[in-house]
Structures are given as C-alpha cells and as structure tokens.
PDB file of C-alpha atoms in Angstrom:
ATOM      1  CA  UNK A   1     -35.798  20.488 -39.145  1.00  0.00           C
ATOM      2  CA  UNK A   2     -38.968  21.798 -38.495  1.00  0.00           C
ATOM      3  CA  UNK A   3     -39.794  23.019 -34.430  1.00  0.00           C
ATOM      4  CA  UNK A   4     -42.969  23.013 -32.942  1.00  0.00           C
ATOM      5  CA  UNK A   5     -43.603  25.402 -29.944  1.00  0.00           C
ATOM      6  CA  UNK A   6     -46.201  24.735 -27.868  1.00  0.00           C
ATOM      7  CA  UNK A   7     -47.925  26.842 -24.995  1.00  0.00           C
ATOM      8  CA  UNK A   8     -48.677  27.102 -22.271  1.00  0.00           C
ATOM      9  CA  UNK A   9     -46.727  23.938 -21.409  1.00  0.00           C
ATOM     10  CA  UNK A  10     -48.601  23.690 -18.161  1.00  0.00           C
ATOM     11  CA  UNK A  11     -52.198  24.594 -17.874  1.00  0.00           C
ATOM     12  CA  UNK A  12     -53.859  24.296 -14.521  1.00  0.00           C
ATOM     13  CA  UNK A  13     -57.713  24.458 -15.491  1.00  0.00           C
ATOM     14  CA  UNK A  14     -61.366  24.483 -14.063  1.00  0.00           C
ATOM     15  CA  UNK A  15     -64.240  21.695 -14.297  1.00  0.00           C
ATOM     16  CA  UNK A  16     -66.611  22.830 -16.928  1.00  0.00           C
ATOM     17  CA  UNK A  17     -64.250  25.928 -18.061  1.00  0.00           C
ATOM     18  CA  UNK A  18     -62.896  26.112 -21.162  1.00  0.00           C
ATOM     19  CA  UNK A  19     -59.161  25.644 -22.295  1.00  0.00           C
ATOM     20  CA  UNK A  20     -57.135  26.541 -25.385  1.00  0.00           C
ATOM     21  CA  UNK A  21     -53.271  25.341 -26.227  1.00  0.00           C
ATOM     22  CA  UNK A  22     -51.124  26.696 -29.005  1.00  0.00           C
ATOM     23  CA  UNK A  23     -48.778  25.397 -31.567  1.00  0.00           C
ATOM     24  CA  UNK A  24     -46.457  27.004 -33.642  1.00  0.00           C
ATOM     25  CA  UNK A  25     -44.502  25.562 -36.276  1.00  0.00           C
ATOM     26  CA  UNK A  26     -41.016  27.038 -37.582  1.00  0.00           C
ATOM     27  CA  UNK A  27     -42.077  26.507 -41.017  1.00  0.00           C
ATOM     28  CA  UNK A  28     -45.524  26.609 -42.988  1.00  0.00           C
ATOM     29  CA  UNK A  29     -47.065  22.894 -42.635  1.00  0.00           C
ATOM     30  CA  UNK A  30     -48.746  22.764 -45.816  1.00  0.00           C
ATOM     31  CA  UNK A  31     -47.962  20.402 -48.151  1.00  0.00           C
ATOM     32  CA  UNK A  32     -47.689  19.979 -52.209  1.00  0.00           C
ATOM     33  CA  UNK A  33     -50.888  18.093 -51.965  1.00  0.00           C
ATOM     34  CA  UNK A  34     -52.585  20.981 -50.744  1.00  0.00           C
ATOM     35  CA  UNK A  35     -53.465  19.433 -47.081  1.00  0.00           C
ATOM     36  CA  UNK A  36     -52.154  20.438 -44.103  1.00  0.00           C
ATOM     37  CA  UNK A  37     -50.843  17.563 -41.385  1.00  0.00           C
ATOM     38  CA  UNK A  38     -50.722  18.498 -38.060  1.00  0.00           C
ATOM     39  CA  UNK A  39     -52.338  16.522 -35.374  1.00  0.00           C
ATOM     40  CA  UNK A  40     -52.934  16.369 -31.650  1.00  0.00           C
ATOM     41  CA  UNK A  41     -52.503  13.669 -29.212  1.00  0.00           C
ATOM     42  CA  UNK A  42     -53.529  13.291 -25.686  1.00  0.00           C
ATOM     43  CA  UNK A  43     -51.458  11.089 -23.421  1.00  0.00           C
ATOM     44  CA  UNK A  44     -52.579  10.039 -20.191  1.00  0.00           C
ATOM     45  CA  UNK A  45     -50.173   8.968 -17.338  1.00  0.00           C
ATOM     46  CA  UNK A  46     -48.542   5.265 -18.304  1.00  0.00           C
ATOM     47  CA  UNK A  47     -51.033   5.059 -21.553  1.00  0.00           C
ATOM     48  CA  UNK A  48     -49.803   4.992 -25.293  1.00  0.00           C
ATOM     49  CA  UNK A  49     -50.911   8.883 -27.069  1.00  0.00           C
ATOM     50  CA  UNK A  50     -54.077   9.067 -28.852  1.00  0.00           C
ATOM     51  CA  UNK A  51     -54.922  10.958 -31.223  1.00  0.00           C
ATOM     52  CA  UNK A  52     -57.856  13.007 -31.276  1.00  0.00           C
ATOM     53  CA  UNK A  53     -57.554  15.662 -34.165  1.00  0.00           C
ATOM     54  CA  UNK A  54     -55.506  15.187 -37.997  1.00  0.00           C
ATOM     55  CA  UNK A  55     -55.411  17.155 -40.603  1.00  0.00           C
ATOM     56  CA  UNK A  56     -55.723  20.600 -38.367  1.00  0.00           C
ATOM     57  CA  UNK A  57     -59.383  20.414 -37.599  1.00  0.00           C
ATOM     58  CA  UNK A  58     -60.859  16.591 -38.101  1.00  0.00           C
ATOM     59  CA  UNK A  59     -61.683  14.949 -35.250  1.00  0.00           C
ATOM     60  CA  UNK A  60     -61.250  11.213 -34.653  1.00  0.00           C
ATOM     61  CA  UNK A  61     -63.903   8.538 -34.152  1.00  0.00           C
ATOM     62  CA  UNK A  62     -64.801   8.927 -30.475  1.00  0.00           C
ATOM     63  CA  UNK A  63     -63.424  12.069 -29.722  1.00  0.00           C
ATOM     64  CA  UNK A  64     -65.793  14.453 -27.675  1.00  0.00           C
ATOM     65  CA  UNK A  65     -67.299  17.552 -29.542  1.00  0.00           C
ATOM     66  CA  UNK A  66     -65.965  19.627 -26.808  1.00  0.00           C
ATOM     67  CA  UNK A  67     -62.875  18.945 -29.001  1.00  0.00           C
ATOM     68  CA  UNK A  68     -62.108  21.025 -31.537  1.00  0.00           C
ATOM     69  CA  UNK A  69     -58.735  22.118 -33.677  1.00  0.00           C
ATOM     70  CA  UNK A  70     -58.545  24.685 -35.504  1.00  0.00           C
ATOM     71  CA  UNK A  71     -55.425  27.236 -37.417  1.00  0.00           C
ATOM     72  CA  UNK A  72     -53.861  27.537 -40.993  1.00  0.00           C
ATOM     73  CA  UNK A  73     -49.759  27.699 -42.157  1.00  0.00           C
ATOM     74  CA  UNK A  74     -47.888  27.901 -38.891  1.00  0.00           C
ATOM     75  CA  UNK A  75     -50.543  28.320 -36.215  1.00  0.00           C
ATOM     76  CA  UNK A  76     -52.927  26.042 -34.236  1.00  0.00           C
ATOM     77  CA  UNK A  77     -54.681  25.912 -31.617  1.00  0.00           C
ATOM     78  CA  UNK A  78     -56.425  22.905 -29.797  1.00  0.00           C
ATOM     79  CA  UNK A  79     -59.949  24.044 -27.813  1.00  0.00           C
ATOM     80  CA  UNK A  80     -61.877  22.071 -25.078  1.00  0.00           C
ATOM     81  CA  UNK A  81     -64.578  23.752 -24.894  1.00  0.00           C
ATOM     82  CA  UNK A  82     -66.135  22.679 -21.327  1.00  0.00           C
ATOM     83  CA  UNK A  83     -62.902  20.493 -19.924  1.00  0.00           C
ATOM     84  CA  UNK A  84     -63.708  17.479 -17.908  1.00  0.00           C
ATOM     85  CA  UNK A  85     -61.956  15.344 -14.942  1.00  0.00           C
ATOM     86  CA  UNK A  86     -60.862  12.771 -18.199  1.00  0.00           C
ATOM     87  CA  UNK A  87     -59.097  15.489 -19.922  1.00  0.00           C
ATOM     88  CA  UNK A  88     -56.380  15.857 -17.711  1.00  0.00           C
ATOM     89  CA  UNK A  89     -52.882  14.175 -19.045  1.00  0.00           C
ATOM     90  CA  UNK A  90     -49.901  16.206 -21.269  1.00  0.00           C
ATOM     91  CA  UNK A  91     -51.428  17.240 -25.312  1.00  0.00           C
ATOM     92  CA  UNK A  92     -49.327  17.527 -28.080  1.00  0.00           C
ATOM     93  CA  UNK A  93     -49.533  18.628 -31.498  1.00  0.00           C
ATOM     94  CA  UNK A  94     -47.518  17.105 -34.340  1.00  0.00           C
ATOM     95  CA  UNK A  95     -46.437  17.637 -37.837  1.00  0.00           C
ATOM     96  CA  UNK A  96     -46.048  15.290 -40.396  1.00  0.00           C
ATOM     97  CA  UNK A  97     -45.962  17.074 -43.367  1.00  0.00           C
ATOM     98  CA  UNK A  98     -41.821  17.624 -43.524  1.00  0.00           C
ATOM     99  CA  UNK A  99     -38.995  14.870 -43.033  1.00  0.00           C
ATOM    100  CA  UNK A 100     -38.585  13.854 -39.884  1.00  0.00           C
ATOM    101  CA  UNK A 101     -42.080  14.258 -38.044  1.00  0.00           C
ATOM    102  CA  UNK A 102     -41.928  16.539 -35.206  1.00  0.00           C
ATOM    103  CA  UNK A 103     -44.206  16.663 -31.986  1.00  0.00           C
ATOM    104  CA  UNK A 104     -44.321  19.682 -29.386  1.00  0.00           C
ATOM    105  CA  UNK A 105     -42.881  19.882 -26.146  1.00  0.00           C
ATOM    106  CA  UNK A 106     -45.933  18.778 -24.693  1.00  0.00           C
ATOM    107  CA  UNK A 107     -48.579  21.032 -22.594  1.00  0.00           C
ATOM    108  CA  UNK A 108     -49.654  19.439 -19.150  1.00  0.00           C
ATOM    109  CA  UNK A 109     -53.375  19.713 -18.443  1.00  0.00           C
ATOM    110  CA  UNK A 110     -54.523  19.513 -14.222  1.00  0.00           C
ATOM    111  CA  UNK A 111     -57.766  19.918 -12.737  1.00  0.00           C
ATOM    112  CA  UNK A 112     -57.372  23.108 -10.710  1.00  0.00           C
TER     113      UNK A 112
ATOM    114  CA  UNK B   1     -59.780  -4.108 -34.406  1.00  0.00           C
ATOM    115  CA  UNK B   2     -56.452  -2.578 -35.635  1.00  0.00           C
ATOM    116  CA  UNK B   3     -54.067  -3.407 -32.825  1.00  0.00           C
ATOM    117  CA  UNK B   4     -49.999  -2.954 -32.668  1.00  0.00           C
ATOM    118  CA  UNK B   5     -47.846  -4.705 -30.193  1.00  0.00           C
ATOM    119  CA  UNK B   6     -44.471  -4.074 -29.892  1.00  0.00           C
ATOM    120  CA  UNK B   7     -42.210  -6.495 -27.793  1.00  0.00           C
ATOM    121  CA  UNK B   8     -38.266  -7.156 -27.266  1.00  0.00           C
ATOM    122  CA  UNK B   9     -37.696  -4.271 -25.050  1.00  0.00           C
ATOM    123  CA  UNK B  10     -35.574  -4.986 -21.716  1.00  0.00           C
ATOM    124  CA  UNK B  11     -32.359  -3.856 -20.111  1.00  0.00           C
ATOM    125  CA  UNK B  12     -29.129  -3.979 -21.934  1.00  0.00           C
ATOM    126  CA  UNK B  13     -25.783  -2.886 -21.397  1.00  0.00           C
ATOM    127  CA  UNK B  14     -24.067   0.304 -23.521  1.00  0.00           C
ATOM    128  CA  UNK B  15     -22.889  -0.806 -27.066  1.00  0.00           C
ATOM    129  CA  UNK B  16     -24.701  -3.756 -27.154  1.00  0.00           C
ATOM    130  CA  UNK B  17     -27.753  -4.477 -29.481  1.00  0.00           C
ATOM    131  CA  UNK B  18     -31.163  -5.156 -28.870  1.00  0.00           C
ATOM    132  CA  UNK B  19     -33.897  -5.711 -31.704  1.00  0.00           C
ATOM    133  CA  UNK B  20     -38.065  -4.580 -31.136  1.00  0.00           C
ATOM    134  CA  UNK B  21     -40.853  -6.333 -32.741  1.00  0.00           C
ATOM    135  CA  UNK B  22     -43.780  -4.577 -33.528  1.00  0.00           C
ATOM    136  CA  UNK B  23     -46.739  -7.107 -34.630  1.00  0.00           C
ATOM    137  CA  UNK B  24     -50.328  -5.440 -36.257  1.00  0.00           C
ATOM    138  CA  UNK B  25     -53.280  -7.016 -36.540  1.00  0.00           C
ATOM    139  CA  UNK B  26     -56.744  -6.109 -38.126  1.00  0.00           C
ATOM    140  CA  UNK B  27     -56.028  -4.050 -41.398  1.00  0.00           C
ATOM    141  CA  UNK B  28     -53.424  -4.613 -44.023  1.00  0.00           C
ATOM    142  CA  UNK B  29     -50.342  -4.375 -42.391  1.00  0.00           C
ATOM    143  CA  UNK B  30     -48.017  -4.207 -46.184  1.00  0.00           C
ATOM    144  CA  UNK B  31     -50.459  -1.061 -46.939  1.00  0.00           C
ATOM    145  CA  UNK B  32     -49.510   1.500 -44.342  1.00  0.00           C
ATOM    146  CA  UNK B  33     -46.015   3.004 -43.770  1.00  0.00           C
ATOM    147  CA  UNK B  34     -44.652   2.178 -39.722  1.00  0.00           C
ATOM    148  CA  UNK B  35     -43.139   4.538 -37.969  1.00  0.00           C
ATOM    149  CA  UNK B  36     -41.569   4.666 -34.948  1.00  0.00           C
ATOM    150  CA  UNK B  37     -42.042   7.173 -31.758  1.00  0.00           C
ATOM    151  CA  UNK B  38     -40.119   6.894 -28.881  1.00  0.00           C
ATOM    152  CA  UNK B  39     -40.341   8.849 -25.331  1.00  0.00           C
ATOM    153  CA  UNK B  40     -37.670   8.646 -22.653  1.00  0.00           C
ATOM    154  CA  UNK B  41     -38.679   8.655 -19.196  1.00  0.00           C
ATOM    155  CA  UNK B  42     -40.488  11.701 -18.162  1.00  0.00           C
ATOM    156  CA  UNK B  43     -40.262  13.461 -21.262  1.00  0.00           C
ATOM    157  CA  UNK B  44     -41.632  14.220 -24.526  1.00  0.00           C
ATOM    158  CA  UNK B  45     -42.536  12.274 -27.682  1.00  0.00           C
ATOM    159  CA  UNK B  46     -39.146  11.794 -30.682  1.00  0.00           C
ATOM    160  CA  UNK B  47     -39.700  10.984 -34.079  1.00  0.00           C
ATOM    161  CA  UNK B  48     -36.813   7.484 -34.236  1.00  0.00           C
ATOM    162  CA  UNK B  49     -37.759   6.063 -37.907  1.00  0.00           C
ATOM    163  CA  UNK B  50     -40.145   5.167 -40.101  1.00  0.00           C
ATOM    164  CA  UNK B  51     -40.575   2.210 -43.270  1.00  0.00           C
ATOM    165  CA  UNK B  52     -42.823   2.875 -45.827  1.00  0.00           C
ATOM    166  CA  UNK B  53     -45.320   0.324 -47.651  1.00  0.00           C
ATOM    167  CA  UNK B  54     -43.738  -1.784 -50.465  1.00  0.00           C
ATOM    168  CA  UNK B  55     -45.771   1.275 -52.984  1.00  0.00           C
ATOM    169  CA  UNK B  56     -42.998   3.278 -51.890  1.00  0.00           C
ATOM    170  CA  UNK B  57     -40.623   0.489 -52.385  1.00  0.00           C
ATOM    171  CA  UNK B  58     -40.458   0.106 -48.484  1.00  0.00           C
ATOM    172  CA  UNK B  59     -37.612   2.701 -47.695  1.00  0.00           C
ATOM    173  CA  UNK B  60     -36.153   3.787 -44.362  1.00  0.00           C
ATOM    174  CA  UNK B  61     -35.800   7.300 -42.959  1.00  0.00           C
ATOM    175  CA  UNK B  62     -33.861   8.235 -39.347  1.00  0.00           C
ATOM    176  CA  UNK B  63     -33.813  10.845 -36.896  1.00  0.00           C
ATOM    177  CA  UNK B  64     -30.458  11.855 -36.830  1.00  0.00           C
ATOM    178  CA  UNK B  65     -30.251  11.329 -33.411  1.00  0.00           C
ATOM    179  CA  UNK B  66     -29.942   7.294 -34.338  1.00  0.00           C
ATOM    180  CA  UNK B  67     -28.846   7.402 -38.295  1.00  0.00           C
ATOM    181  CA  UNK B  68     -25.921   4.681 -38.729  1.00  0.00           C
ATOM    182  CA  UNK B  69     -26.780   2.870 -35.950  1.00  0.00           C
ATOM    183  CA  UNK B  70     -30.725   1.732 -35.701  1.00  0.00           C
ATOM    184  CA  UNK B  71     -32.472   0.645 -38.795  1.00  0.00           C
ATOM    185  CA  UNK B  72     -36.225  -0.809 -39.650  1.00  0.00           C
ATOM    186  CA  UNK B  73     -37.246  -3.389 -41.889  1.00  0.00           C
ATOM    187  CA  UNK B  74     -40.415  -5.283 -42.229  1.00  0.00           C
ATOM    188  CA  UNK B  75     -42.126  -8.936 -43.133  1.00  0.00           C
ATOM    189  CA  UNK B  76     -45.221  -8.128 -44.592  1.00  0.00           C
ATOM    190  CA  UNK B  77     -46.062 -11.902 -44.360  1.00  0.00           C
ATOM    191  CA  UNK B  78     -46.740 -11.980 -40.931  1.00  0.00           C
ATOM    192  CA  UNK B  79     -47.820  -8.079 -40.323  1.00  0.00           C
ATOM    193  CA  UNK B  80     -44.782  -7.319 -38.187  1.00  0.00           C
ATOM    194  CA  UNK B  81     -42.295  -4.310 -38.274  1.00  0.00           C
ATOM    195  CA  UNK B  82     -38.814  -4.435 -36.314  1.00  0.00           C
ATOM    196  CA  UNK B  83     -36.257  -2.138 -34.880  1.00  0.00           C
ATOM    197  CA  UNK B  84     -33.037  -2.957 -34.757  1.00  0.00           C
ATOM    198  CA  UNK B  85     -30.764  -1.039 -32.494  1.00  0.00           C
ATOM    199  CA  UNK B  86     -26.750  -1.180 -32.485  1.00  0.00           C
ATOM    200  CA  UNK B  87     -24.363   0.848 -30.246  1.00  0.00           C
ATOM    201  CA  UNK B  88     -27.049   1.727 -27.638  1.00  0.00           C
ATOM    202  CA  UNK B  89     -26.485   4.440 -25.609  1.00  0.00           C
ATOM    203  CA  UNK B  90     -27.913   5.564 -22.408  1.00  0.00           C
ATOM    204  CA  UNK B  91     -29.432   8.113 -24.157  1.00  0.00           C
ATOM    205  CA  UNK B  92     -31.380   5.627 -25.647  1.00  0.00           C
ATOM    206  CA  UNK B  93     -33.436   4.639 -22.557  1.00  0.00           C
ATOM    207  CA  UNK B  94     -36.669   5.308 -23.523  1.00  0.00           C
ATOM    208  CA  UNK B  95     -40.576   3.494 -23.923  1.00  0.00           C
ATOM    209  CA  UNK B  96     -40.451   2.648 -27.887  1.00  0.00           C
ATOM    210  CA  UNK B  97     -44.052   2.691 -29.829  1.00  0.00           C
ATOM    211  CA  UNK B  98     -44.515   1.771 -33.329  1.00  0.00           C
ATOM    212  CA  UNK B  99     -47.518   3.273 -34.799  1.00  0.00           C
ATOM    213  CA  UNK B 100     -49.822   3.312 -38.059  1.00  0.00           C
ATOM    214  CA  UNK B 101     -48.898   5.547 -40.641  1.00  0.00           C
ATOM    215  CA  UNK B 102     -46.541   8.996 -40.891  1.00  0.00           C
ATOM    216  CA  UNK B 103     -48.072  12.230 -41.277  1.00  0.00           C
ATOM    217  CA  UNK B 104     -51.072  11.107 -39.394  1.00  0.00           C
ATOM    218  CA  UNK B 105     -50.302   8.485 -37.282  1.00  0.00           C
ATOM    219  CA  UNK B 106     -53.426   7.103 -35.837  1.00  0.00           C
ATOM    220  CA  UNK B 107     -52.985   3.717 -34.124  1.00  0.00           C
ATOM    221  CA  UNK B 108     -50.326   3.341 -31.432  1.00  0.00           C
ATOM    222  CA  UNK B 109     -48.906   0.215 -30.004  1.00  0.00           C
ATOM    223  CA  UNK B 110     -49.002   0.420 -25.662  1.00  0.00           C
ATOM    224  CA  UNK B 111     -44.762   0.798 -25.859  1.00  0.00           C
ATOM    225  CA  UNK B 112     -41.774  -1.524 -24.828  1.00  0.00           C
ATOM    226  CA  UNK B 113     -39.270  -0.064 -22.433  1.00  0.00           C
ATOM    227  CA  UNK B 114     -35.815   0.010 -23.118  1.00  0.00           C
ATOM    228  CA  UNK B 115     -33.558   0.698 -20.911  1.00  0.00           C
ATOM    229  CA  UNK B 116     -29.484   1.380 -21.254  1.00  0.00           C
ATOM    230  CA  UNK B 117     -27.303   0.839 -18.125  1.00  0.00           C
ATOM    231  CA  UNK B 118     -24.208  -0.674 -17.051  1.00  0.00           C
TER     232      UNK B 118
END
C-alpha cells in the first residue's frame, strides 16, 4: 500500500506569515491517465474535512488564493501564503490514484 | 446543493452488527462512486471502502483492516449508500463519513459516531 508522510505534523505559525507542509508519497502518484490525484483537506475541530486542492495544484470553489498546492511524482507541498486566524485546524494530503486511498498523518496548524 | 448525510451510528456491543446509511441529495447520486472515510477519536483520517457507479458495474473494494467483515452496497433509487458492519471491534470506534467520489473526493457527509464497548 501506498504511505504518505507528512511534515511537520505540528506547525505553530504567525498571523499574516506564511506556512508550507509537505507530503511524500512511497510510490509515484501518477496515474495511466496521465493525471496526478493527490488532494488536501483541512479539518477543523468537530467539522467534516474539506477539501481545498485536487489534482496537485487546483483549487476548489471558495478556497482562498492564499492557497496554493503545488509538486510532481512523489512530492507536494501545500502553501498559505499569508495564514489567517481561520486556517488553524489539522491538513492533510491524500492520494487516490492507487487501491486503497491513503491520507497523511495529518499536520496540526496553531496560531502562535 | 450536493449534501450527504450519513445516519445509524450509535453504541454497540463487540461482535454485534450495526448498519450506516448515507443519503445524497442534489446531483446524481447512481453517477459517482461512494466511498467511505472513517476517523477514530483523536486521530487521523482511514480509507474503510468504497462502491463504484453502476458504469463500473457497482463493485466493492476494502481496507484490509475490515475485508470479510464490513461490506457496501447501494439503492440508486433513493440516492442512498450503506455500510454494513459485522463482528465490530473496539477498534472500530470511530466517526464514519461517506463522501463523493474516490480519487478526489470532494463532498463529505458531517459523520456518524460509532462507538464499540461492552
């Protein structure tokens, strides 16, 4: 099965500063059709995850600018570029281009 | 609005069975493979199952962690997915979400708790 590694997996940050999380994938994540499925979520305390990026670097309806994705084969990164009080909550990335699906261990963003 | 709601969740005792319902609304439910996602307390987010649209001849996939004794099936009729879970363990104990789609899930039910205890 395929592992995703995430870090840091706690990331104490300042208002208007920006942060950067990584994810790393035991196997290349692109698929025979050529894309390349790995997403992020963001999961606030008692709330259902949302996603915010798919497809490495495509942001969802909604989603702040300040959000951005970015990486290629095994290695991602998620960027918030100027991080806000809203961001805070755990992020994960997620893979769905091999049987089964597999999310990171989660990184935990705080206001510092 | 797409919307999922999953229901059934509750407290049951080890070995015994316990089936989630996970009802859509606001796209064409028989189009999009369900998975679900489930996250014990305090912890991370596991892959549990998914069903796939009657195009791919609706078939089943498991995390091994619940292979032989959950499975997923779906009534397309009335846009709702279930879960059925056998020989629960406490392991088990955990918030189950369905969601929309596999490789990018994109809309997430809020969660049902189950939770596994004598």
């Amino acid at each position: 099965d395929v592992v995703m590694t995430q870090s840091p997996l706690s990331l104490p940050v300042i208002l208007g500063q920006p942060a950067s999380i990584s994810c790393r994938s035991s196997q290349s994540l692109v698929y025979s059709d050529g894309n390349t499925y790995l997403n992020w979520f963001h999961q606030r305390p008692g709330q259902s995850p949302r996603r915010l990026i798919y497809k490495v670097s495509n942001r969802d309806s909604g989603v702040p600018d300040r959000f951005s994705g970015s990486g290629s084969g095994t290695d991602f990164t998620l960027k918030i570029s100027r991080v806000e009080a809203e961001d805070v909550g755990v992020y994960y990335c997620m893979q769905g281009t091999h049987w089964p699906g597999a999310f990171g261990q989660g990184t935990k963003v705080e206001i510092k | 609005e797409v919307q999922l709601v999953e229901s059934g969740g509750g407290l049951v005792q080890p070995g015994r069975s316990l089936r989630l319902s996970c009802t859509a609304s606001g796209f064409s439910f028989g189009d999009y493979t369900v998975t679900w996602v489930r996250q014990a307390p305090g912890k991370g987010l596991e892959w549990v199952g998914i069903i796939r649209s009657k195009t791919y001849s609706g078939t089943t996939e498991y995390a091994a962690s619940v292979k032989g004794r959950f499975s997923i099936s779906r009534d397309d009729s009335r846009s709702i997915a279930y879960l059925q879970m056998n020989s629960l363990k406490t392991e088990d104990t955990a918030v189950y979400y369905c969601t929309r789609g596999r490789r990018e899930p994109d809309y997430w039910g809020q969660g049902t708790l189950v939770t596994v205890s004598s």
